[in-house]
XYZ file of C-alpha atoms in Angstrom:
117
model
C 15.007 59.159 -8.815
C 18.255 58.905 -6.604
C 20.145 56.786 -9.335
C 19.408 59.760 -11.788
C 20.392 62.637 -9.543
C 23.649 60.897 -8.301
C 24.600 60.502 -12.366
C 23.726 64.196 -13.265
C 25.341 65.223 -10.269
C 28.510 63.129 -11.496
C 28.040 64.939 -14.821
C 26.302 62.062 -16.828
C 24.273 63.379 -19.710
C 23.024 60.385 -20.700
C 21.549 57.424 -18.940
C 20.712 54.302 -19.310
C 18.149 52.853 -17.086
C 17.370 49.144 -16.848
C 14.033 47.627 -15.826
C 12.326 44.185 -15.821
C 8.941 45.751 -14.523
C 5.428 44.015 -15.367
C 2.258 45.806 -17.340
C 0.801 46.810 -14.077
C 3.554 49.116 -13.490
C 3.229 50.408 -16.822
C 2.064 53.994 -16.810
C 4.875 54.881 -13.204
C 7.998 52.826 -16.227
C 6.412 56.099 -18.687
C 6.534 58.835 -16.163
C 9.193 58.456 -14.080
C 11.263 57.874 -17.479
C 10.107 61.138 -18.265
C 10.614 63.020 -14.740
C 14.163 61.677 -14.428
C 15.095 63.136 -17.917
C 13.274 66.434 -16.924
C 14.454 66.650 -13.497
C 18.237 66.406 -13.863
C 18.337 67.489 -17.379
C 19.828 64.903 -19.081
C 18.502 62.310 -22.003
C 17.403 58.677 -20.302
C 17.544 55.522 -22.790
C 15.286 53.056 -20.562
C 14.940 49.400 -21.550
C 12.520 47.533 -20.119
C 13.128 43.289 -20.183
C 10.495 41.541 -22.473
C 9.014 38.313 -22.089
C 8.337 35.717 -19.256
C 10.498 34.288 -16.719
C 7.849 31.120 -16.315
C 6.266 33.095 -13.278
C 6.411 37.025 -14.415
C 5.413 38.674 -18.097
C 7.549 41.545 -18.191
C 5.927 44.650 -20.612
C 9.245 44.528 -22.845
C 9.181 48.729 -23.389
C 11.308 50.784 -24.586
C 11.844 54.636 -24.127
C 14.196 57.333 -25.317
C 13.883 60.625 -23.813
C 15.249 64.207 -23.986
C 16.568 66.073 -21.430
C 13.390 68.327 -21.178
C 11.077 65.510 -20.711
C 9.961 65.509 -24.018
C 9.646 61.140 -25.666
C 12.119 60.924 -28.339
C 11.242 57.554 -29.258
C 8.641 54.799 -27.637
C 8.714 51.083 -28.208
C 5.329 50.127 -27.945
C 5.088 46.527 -29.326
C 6.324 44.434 -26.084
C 8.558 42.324 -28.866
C 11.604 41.043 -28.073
C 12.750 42.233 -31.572
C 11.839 45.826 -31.576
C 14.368 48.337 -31.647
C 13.970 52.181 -31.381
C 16.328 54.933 -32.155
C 16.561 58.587 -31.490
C 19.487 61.666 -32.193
C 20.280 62.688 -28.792
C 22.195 65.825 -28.553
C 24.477 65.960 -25.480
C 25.677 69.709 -26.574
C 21.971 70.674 -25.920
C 22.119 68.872 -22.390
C 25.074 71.105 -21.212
C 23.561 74.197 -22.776
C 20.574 73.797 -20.944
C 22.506 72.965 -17.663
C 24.391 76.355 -18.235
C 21.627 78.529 -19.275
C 18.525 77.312 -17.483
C 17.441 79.123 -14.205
C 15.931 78.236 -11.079
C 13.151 76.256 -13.017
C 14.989 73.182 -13.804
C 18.874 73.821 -12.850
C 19.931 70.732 -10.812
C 23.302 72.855 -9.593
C 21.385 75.972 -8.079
C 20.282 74.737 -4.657
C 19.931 78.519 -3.658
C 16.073 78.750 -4.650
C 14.501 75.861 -2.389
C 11.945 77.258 -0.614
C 11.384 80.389 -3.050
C 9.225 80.654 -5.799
C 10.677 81.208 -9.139
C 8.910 83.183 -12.172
């Protein structure tokens, strides 16, 4: 979750996470995918490596997600060949990092501690 802050922090909108994570880990790849789009309001492409290294199977899983935490697109196959696509909208990202409140608003540091309605 650091990586993710420090790029919305540095004004990223968009990021692209790389993994090479094994099927055990499958289900934390998902939600943190998820929580560091939702979190620092900005869309995450995540790749996760596919196949074996002769030791390691790696899940080979791709995940596209918007800003609001919501799965754009999902490879679900583990192929090496699969490819997923999504429209990301980057003028949604900066509307929502100007117009959200203290829900979700990575820049207002103001409300720790309180509890927003």
């Amino acid at each position: 979750p650091e990586m993710a802050r420090e790029c919305a922090y540095k004004g990223a909108e968009i990021m692209l996470r790389t993994a090479g994570y094994t099927a055990p880990a499958r289900e934390a790849w998902r939600f943190t995918n998820q929580a560091n789009s939702f979190c620092n309001l900005m869309v995450t492409a995540n790749v996760c490596m596919c196949g074996s290294d002769g030791t390691f199977d790696s899940m080979g899983e791709g995940m596209i997600v918007n800003f609001d935490g919501t799965v754009l697109a999902h490879g679900t196959t583990s192929r090496p060949d699969e490819i997923i696509t999504a429209e990301v909208r980057p003028d949604l990202v900066r509307e929502a990092r100007l117009g959200w409140g203290v829900e979700n608003n990575i820049y207002q540091l103001g409300h720790r501690g309180n509890v927003a309605v």
